[in-house]
PDB file of C-alpha atoms in Angstrom:
ATOM      1  CA  ALA A   1       0.005  -0.002  -0.005  1.00 71.00           C
ATOM      2  CA  GLU A   2       2.801   2.397   0.886  1.00 72.00           C
ATOM      3  CA  TYR A   3       4.577   1.714  -2.420  1.00 73.00           C
ATOM      4  CA  ILE A   4       1.399   2.351  -4.412  1.00 77.00           C
ATOM      5  CA  LEU A   5       0.742   5.613  -2.580  1.00 80.00           C
ATOM      6  CA  TYR A   6       4.322   6.780  -3.124  1.00 77.00           C
ATOM      7  CA  SER A   7       4.336   5.817  -6.825  1.00 78.00           C
ATOM      8  CA  THR A   8       1.037   7.587  -7.507  1.00 76.00           C
ATOM      9  CA  TYR A   9       2.367  10.693  -5.741  1.00 74.00           C
ATOM     10  CA  LYS A  10       5.423  10.638  -8.082  1.00 74.00           C
ATOM     11  CA  MET A  11       3.164  10.250 -11.079  1.00 72.00           C
ATOM     12  CA  ALA A  12       0.981  13.139  -9.978  1.00 68.00           C
ATOM     13  CA  VAL A  13       3.880  15.557  -9.726  1.00 67.00           C
ATOM     14  CA  THR A  14       5.388  14.463 -13.074  1.00 67.00           C
ATOM     15  CA  SER A  15       4.453  16.794 -15.881  1.00 54.00           C
ATOM     16  CA  SER A  16       4.094  13.963 -18.433  1.00 57.00           C
ATOM     17  CA  TYR A  17       1.191  12.573 -16.387  1.00 57.00           C
ATOM     18  CA  SER A  18      -0.572  15.951 -15.910  1.00 56.00           C
ATOM     19  CA  THR A  19      -3.442  14.936 -18.229  1.00 58.00           C
ATOM     20  CA  ASN A  20      -3.508  11.203 -17.266  1.00 66.00           C
ATOM     21  CA  LEU A  21      -5.728  10.679 -14.269  1.00 72.00           C
ATOM     22  CA  PHE A  22      -4.963   6.974 -13.926  1.00 82.00           C
ATOM     23  CA  TRP A  23      -2.745   8.026 -11.074  1.00 84.00           C
ATOM     24  CA  ALA A  24      -5.842   9.254  -9.241  1.00 85.00           C
ATOM     25  CA  VAL A  25      -7.649   5.958  -9.405  1.00 89.00           C
ATOM     26  CA  ASP A  26      -4.422   4.168  -8.418  1.00 89.00           C
ATOM     27  CA  LEU A  27      -4.197   6.518  -5.456  1.00 89.00           C
ATOM     28  CA  MET A  28      -7.736   5.640  -4.411  1.00 92.00           C
ATOM     29  CA  PHE A  29      -6.858   1.950  -4.648  1.00 93.00           C
ATOM     30  CA  GLY A  30      -3.750   2.553  -2.505  1.00 91.00           C
ATOM     31  CA  VAL A  31      -5.838   4.239   0.177  1.00 93.00           C
ATOM     32  CA  MET A  32      -8.351   1.383   0.171  1.00 94.00           C
ATOM     33  CA  LEU A  33      -5.504  -1.132   0.356  1.00 93.00           C
ATOM     34  CA  LEU A  34      -4.013   0.647   3.340  1.00 93.00           C
ATOM     35  CA  ILE A  35      -7.430   0.687   5.076  1.00 94.00           C
ATOM     36  CA  LEU A  36      -7.774  -3.021   4.367  1.00 93.00           C
ATOM     37  CA  ALA A  37      -4.374  -3.760   5.845  1.00 92.00           C
ATOM     38  CA  VAL A  38      -5.185  -1.935   9.091  1.00 92.00           C
ATOM     39  CA  MET A  39      -8.790  -3.145   9.474  1.00 92.00           C
ATOM     40  CA  SER A  40      -7.992  -6.781   8.601  1.00 89.00           C
ATOM     41  CA  VAL A  41      -5.442  -6.890  11.405  1.00 89.00           C
ATOM     42  CA  ILE A  42      -7.934  -5.345  13.821  1.00 88.00           C
ATOM     43  CA  TRP A  43     -10.724  -7.658  12.844  1.00 83.00           C
ATOM     44  CA  HIS A  44      -8.740 -10.911  12.823  1.00 78.00           C
ATOM     45  CA  SER A  45      -6.808 -10.125  15.972  1.00 80.00           C
ATOM     46  CA  ALA A  46      -9.455  -8.534  18.159  1.00 78.00           C
ATOM     47  CA  ASN A  47     -12.660  -9.965  16.563  1.00 73.00           C
ATOM     48  CA  ALA A  48     -14.194  -6.459  16.748  1.00 77.00           C
ATOM     49  CA  PRO A  49     -17.491  -6.612  14.752  1.00 75.00           C
ATOM     50  CA  MET A  50     -17.403  -2.940  13.868  1.00 82.00           C
ATOM     51  CA  ALA A  51     -14.049  -3.295  12.151  1.00 87.00           C
ATOM     52  CA  GLN A  52     -15.373  -6.076   9.951  1.00 88.00           C
ATOM     53  CA  TYR A  53     -17.732  -3.739   8.089  1.00 91.00           C
ATOM     54  CA  VAL A  54     -14.841  -1.418   7.135  1.00 93.00           C
ATOM     55  CA  ASP A  55     -12.650  -4.469   6.396  1.00 92.00           C
ATOM     56  CA  LEU A  56     -15.207  -5.920   3.984  1.00 92.00           C
ATOM     57  CA  TRP A  57     -15.799  -2.527   2.330  1.00 95.00           C
ATOM     58  CA  SER A  58     -12.104  -2.004   1.625  1.00 95.00           C
ATOM     59  CA  MET A  59     -11.632  -5.646   0.642  1.00 92.00           C
ATOM     60  CA  ASP A  60     -14.465  -5.592  -1.925  1.00 93.00           C
ATOM     61  CA  SER A  61     -13.173  -2.288  -3.310  1.00 95.00           C
ATOM     62  CA  CYS A  62      -9.656  -3.726  -3.695  1.00 93.00           C
ATOM     63  CA  ILE A  63     -10.973  -6.889  -5.358  1.00 90.00           C
ATOM     64  CA  LEU A  64     -12.927  -4.912  -7.987  1.00 92.00           C
ATOM     65  CA  PHE A  65     -10.124  -2.449  -8.700  1.00 93.00           C
ATOM     66  CA  LEU A  66      -8.109  -4.779 -10.905  1.00 86.00           C
ATOM     67  CA  LEU A  67     -11.115  -5.560 -13.102  1.00 87.00           C
ATOM     68  CA  VAL A  68     -12.015  -1.902 -13.559  1.00 91.00           C
ATOM     69  CA  ARG A  69      -8.404  -0.850 -14.214  1.00 88.00           C
ATOM     70  CA  ILE A  70      -7.654  -3.586 -16.759  1.00 85.00           C
ATOM     71  CA  ILE A  71     -10.912  -3.085 -18.670  1.00 85.00           C
ATOM     72  CA  ALA A  72     -10.308   0.685 -18.762  1.00 86.00           C
ATOM     73  CA  THR A  73      -6.763   0.258 -19.985  1.00 82.00           C
ATOM     74  CA  GLY A  74      -7.852  -2.265 -22.596  1.00 81.00           C
ATOM     75  CA  ALA A  75     -10.675  -0.031 -23.825  1.00 81.00           C
ATOM     76  CA  SER A  76      -8.224   2.898 -24.129  1.00 81.00           C
ATOM     77  CA  ILE A  77      -5.878   0.829 -26.324  1.00 80.00           C
ATOM     78  CA  TYR A  78      -8.552  -0.906 -28.364  1.00 78.00           C
ATOM     79  CA  PHE A  79     -10.660   2.179 -29.157  1.00 78.00           C
ATOM     80  CA  HIS A  80      -7.677   4.520 -29.372  1.00 76.00           C
ATOM     81  CA  THR A  81      -9.256   6.937 -26.927  1.00 70.00           C
ATOM     82  CA  ALA A  82      -7.286   9.677 -25.167  1.00 66.00           C
ATOM     83  CA  ASP A  83      -5.756   8.772 -21.799  1.00 72.00           C
ATOM     84  CA  THR A  84      -7.531  11.672 -20.236  1.00 76.00           C
ATOM     85  CA  LEU A  85     -11.018  10.521 -21.247  1.00 80.00           C
ATOM     86  CA  THR A  86     -10.423   6.891 -20.283  1.00 83.00           C
ATOM     87  CA  SER A  87      -8.690   7.666 -17.022  1.00 83.00           C
ATOM     88  CA  VAL A  88     -11.473  10.061 -15.964  1.00 87.00           C
ATOM     89  CA  GLY A  89     -14.068   7.436 -16.795  1.00 89.00           C
ATOM     90  CA  CYS A  90     -12.087   4.793 -14.905  1.00 90.00           C
ATOM     91  CA  PHE A  91     -11.853   7.123 -11.892  1.00 91.00           C
ATOM     92  CA  LEU A  92     -15.565   7.913 -11.872  1.00 94.00           C
ATOM     93  CA  VAL A  93     -16.623   4.244 -12.187  1.00 94.00           C
ATOM     94  CA  TYR A  94     -14.271   3.108  -9.404  1.00 95.00           C
ATOM     95  CA  ALA A  95     -15.328   6.067  -7.184  1.00 96.00           C
ATOM     96  CA  LEU A  96     -18.976   5.046  -7.661  1.00 97.00           C
ATOM     97  CA  ILE A  97     -18.093   1.448  -6.826  1.00 96.00           C
ATOM     98  CA  VAL A  98     -16.255   2.505  -3.603  1.00 96.00           C
ATOM     99  CA  ALA A  99     -19.145   4.817  -2.640  1.00 97.00           C
ATOM    100  CA  GLY A 100     -21.795   2.158  -3.423  1.00 96.00           C
ATOM    101  CA  LEU A 101     -19.972  -0.464  -1.405  1.00 96.00           C
ATOM    102  CA  GLY A 102     -19.489   1.976   1.420  1.00 95.00           C
ATOM    103  CA  HIS A 103     -23.240   2.677   1.504  1.00 96.00           C
ATOM    104  CA  HIS A 104     -24.035  -1.044   1.415  1.00 94.00           C
ATOM    105  CA  HIS A 105     -21.739  -1.921   4.305  1.00 92.00           C
ATOM    106  CA  HIS A 106     -22.821   1.103   6.319  1.00 93.00           C
ATOM    107  CA  THR A 107     -26.459  -0.044   5.930  1.00 94.00           C
ATOM    108  CA  SER A 108     -25.395  -3.503   7.098  1.00 90.00           C
ATOM    109  CA  TYR A 109     -23.654  -1.969  10.082  1.00 90.00           C
ATOM    110  CA  ARG A 110     -26.774  -0.036  11.126  1.00 91.00           C
ATOM    111  CA  LYS A 111     -28.806  -3.251  10.896  1.00 90.00           C
ATOM    112  CA  GLY A 112     -26.196  -5.237  12.810  1.00 86.00           C
ATOM    113  CA  TYR A 113     -25.972  -7.783   9.942  1.00 84.00           C
ATOM    114  CA  LEU A 114     -22.516  -9.058  10.934  1.00 81.00           C
ATOM    115  CA  ASP A 115     -22.710  -8.713  14.692  1.00 78.00           C
ATOM    116  CA  GLY A 116     -23.398 -12.442  15.025  1.00 73.00           C
ATOM    117  CA  GLY A 117     -20.861 -13.625  12.452  1.00 69.00           C
ATOM    118  CA  PHE A 118     -20.448 -13.555   8.704  1.00 71.00           C
ATOM    119  CA  PRO A 119     -23.396 -15.551   7.176  1.00 70.00           C
ATOM    120  CA  LEU A 120     -21.816 -15.827   3.733  1.00 67.00           C
ATOM    121  CA  SER A 121     -18.546 -17.454   4.847  1.00 67.00           C
ATOM    122  CA  GLY A 122     -17.887 -21.138   4.350  1.00 65.00           C
ATOM    123  CA  ARG A 123     -17.174 -21.630   8.014  1.00 65.00           C
ATOM    124  CA  TYR A 124     -20.465 -20.112   9.041  1.00 68.00           C
ATOM    125  CA  ARG A 125     -22.343 -22.212   6.470  1.00 67.00           C
ATOM    126  CA  LEU A 126     -20.695 -25.389   7.713  1.00 67.00           C
ATOM    127  CA  HIS A 127     -21.579 -24.503  11.283  1.00 67.00           C
ATOM    128  CA  SER A 128     -25.208 -23.706  10.520  1.00 66.00           C
ATOM    129  CA  ARG A 129     -25.849 -27.193   8.985  1.00 65.00           C
ATOM    130  CA  SER A 130     -28.831 -25.705   7.102  1.00 65.00           C
ATOM    131  CA  ASN A 131     -30.484 -27.663   4.329  1.00 66.00           C
ATOM    132  CA  ASP A 132     -31.176 -24.376   2.480  1.00 65.00           C
ATOM    133  CA  TRP A 133     -28.525 -24.019  -0.260  1.00 58.00           C
ATOM    134  CA  LYS A 134     -28.552 -20.231   0.356  1.00 62.00           C
ATOM    135  CA  LEU A 135     -27.579 -20.697   3.984  1.00 65.00           C
ATOM    136  CA  GLY A 136     -25.874 -24.069   4.217  1.00 67.00           C
ATOM    137  CA  MET A 137     -22.998 -25.792   2.477  1.00 70.00           C
ATOM    138  CA  ASP A 138     -23.637 -28.562   0.020  1.00 72.00           C
ATOM    139  CA  THR A 139     -21.559 -29.988  -2.813  1.00 74.00           C
ATOM    140  CA  LEU A 140     -22.665 -27.304  -5.254  1.00 77.00           C
ATOM    141  CA  ASN A 141     -21.758 -24.455  -2.907  1.00 75.00           C
ATOM    142  CA  ALA A 142     -18.366 -26.096  -2.145  1.00 75.00           C
ATOM    143  CA  CYS A 143     -17.686 -26.214  -5.909  1.00 79.00           C
ATOM    144  CA  VAL A 144     -18.722 -22.533  -6.296  1.00 80.00           C
ATOM    145  CA  PHE A 145     -16.273 -21.582  -3.512  1.00 77.00           C
ATOM    146  CA  ALA A 146     -13.519 -23.591  -5.167  1.00 79.00           C
ATOM    147  CA  ILE A 147     -13.789 -21.956  -8.617  1.00 83.00           C
ATOM    148  CA  LEU A 148     -14.039 -18.343  -7.379  1.00 81.00           C
ATOM    149  CA  PRO A 149     -10.392 -17.607  -8.501  1.00 80.00           C
ATOM    150  CA  VAL A 150     -11.294 -18.737 -12.041  1.00 81.00           C
ATOM    151  CA  VAL A 151     -14.400 -16.583 -12.034  1.00 83.00           C
ATOM    152  CA  TYR A 152     -12.409 -13.639 -10.834  1.00 81.00           C
ATOM    153  CA  LEU A 153      -9.591 -14.008 -13.397  1.00 80.00           C
ATOM    154  CA  THR A 154     -11.847 -14.638 -16.427  1.00 84.00           C
ATOM    155  CA  PRO A 155     -13.020 -11.001 -17.049  1.00 82.00           C
ATOM    156  CA  ALA A 156      -9.482  -9.606 -16.587  1.00 79.00           C
ATOM    157  CA  THR A 157      -7.959 -12.258 -18.873  1.00 81.00           C
ATOM    158  CA  MET A 158     -10.580 -11.695 -21.555  1.00 83.00           C
ATOM    159  CA  ALA A 159     -10.010  -7.910 -21.364  1.00 80.00           C
ATOM    160  CA  THR A 160      -6.251  -8.232 -21.820  1.00 80.00           C
ATOM    161  CA  VAL A 161      -6.494 -10.735 -24.660  1.00 81.00           C
ATOM    162  CA  LEU A 162      -9.430  -9.294 -26.610  1.00 82.00           C
ATOM    163  CA  LEU A 163      -8.893  -5.551 -26.007  1.00 78.00           C
ATOM    164  CA  ILE A 164      -5.154  -5.207 -25.515  1.00 76.00           C
ATOM    165  CA  GLY A 165      -4.242  -8.175 -27.732  1.00 77.00           C
ATOM    166  CA  SER A 166      -1.721  -9.576 -25.321  1.00 73.00           C
ATOM    167  CA  GLY A 167      -1.705 -11.456 -22.049  1.00 69.00           C
ATOM    168  CA  GLY A 168       1.357  -9.508 -20.838  1.00 72.00           C
ATOM    169  CA  SER A 169       4.292 -11.198 -19.258  1.00 77.00           C
ATOM    170  CA  LEU A 170       3.962 -14.974 -19.304  1.00 79.00           C
ATOM    171  CA  VAL A 171       6.220 -15.255 -16.243  1.00 86.00           C
ATOM    172  CA  ALA A 172       4.259 -12.658 -14.269  1.00 81.00           C
ATOM    173  CA  ALA A 173       0.936 -14.285 -15.264  1.00 78.00           C
ATOM    174  CA  THR A 174       2.167 -17.711 -14.284  1.00 84.00           C
ATOM    175  CA  VAL A 175       3.435 -16.494 -10.946  1.00 87.00           C
ATOM    176  CA  ALA A 176       0.190 -14.605 -10.242  1.00 80.00           C
ATOM    177  CA  ALA A 177      -2.026 -17.572 -11.185  1.00 79.00           C
ATOM    178  CA  THR A 178       0.095 -20.055  -9.268  1.00 85.00           C
ATOM    179  CA  SER A 179       0.088 -17.866  -6.154  1.00 86.00           C
ATOM    180  CA  LEU A 180      -3.671 -17.464  -6.320  1.00 82.00           C
ATOM    181  CA  VAL A 181      -4.217 -21.206  -6.712  1.00 81.00           C
ATOM    182  CA  ILE A 182      -1.898 -22.056  -3.841  1.00 86.00           C
ATOM    183  CA  GLY A 183      -3.361 -19.354  -1.550  1.00 84.00           C
ATOM    184  CA  TRP A 184      -6.964 -20.309  -2.339  1.00 82.00           C
ATOM    185  CA  SER A 185      -6.189 -24.004  -1.828  1.00 81.00           C
ATOM    186  CA  ILE A 186      -4.764 -23.294   1.616  1.00 80.00           C
ATOM    187  CA  ARG A 187      -7.839 -21.216   2.414  1.00 75.00           C
ATOM    188  CA  MET A 188     -10.180 -23.963   1.224  1.00 74.00           C
ATOM    189  CA  PHE A 189      -8.264 -26.518   3.261  1.00 74.00           C
ATOM    190  CA  GLU A 190      -8.539 -24.365   6.368  1.00 67.00           C
ATOM    191  CA  ARG A 191     -12.248 -23.744   5.942  1.00 64.00           C
ATOM    192  CA  PHE A 192     -13.347 -27.282   5.051  1.00 62.00           C
ATOM    193  CA  CYS A 193     -10.691 -29.440   6.743  1.00 60.00           C
ATOM    194  CA  LEU A 194      -8.877 -27.568   9.468  1.00 57.00           C
ATOM    195  CA  ASP A 195     -11.986 -26.814  11.502  1.00 58.00           C
ATOM    196  CA  GLY A 196     -12.573 -30.554  11.979  1.00 58.00           C
ATOM    197  CA  TRP A 197      -8.877 -31.468  12.118  1.00 62.00           C
ATOM    198  CA  ALA A 198      -7.923 -33.430  15.252  1.00 65.00           C
ATOM    199  CA  PRO A 199      -4.765 -31.355  16.055  1.00 69.00           C
ATOM    200  CA  MET A 200      -6.706 -28.093  15.693  1.00 66.00           C
ATOM    201  CA  ASN A 201      -9.527 -29.381  17.889  1.00 70.00           C
ATOM    202  CA  THR A 202      -6.929 -30.439  20.504  1.00 78.00           C
ATOM    203  CA  ILE A 203      -5.389 -26.946  20.473  1.00 76.00           C
ATOM    204  CA  ARG A 204      -8.839 -25.352  20.885  1.00 73.00           C
ATOM    205  CA  TYR A 205      -9.630 -27.736  23.755  1.00 79.00           C
ATOM    206  CA  LEU A 206      -6.353 -26.839  25.546  1.00 84.00           C
ATOM    207  CA  GLN A 207      -7.087 -23.128  25.075  1.00 82.00           C
ATOM    208  CA  SER A 208     -10.475 -23.518  26.633  1.00 83.00           C
ATOM    209  CA  GLN A 209      -8.974 -25.378  29.579  1.00 83.00           C
ATOM    210  CA  ILE A 210      -6.401 -22.647  30.114  1.00 83.00           C
ATOM    211  CA  ARG A 211      -9.108 -20.015  30.066  1.00 80.00           C
ATOM    212  CA  GLU A 212     -11.229 -21.910  32.561  1.00 81.00           C
ATOM    213  CA  SER A 213      -8.255 -22.461  34.875  1.00 78.00           C
ATOM    214  CA  ASN A 214      -7.534 -18.692  34.888  1.00 72.00           C
TER     215      ASN A 214
END
């Protein structure tokens, strides 16, 4: 986050970028990434429900940034539009997304939607044992969770190939895709296996015994 903020500052003060507002949308992304870093630590370390709303707002904003940025860049190259026009459009679209997500999560905060946990998470669905596919976790939902990285990468990949005409660096793409697969596989293992894993249950039992003894 700090690197992105510094690089966008350097772009803003460089005369060659005076008419290119892509630095502005990158700056907004840097701010959201910094908020995510802070709020994610607060939420996962202190389990403070109020922090989760801001955490999810910044996380959703960061997730959607790459799609907006790549599609805007691809449209600029494909349609030969001026950087100023495309960058302003990209900035306005992303600003609306951030504002809309902020309004959504603020509404959820006022209703206390996440005060009792996060209903959409795999862990919550497993714990609920609901037969309703919208609330529980069946085979179909597990498959949907597993293919989320593919769903996320598809629009960005199509934009780069169809609009820009290139997939970029093969090495960078391979590293990015491999990292995403490994990271998501670990997350899936934790959600679906680690919660019922004997060593983890033993650790949780020992922690409860220590708390009771104190």
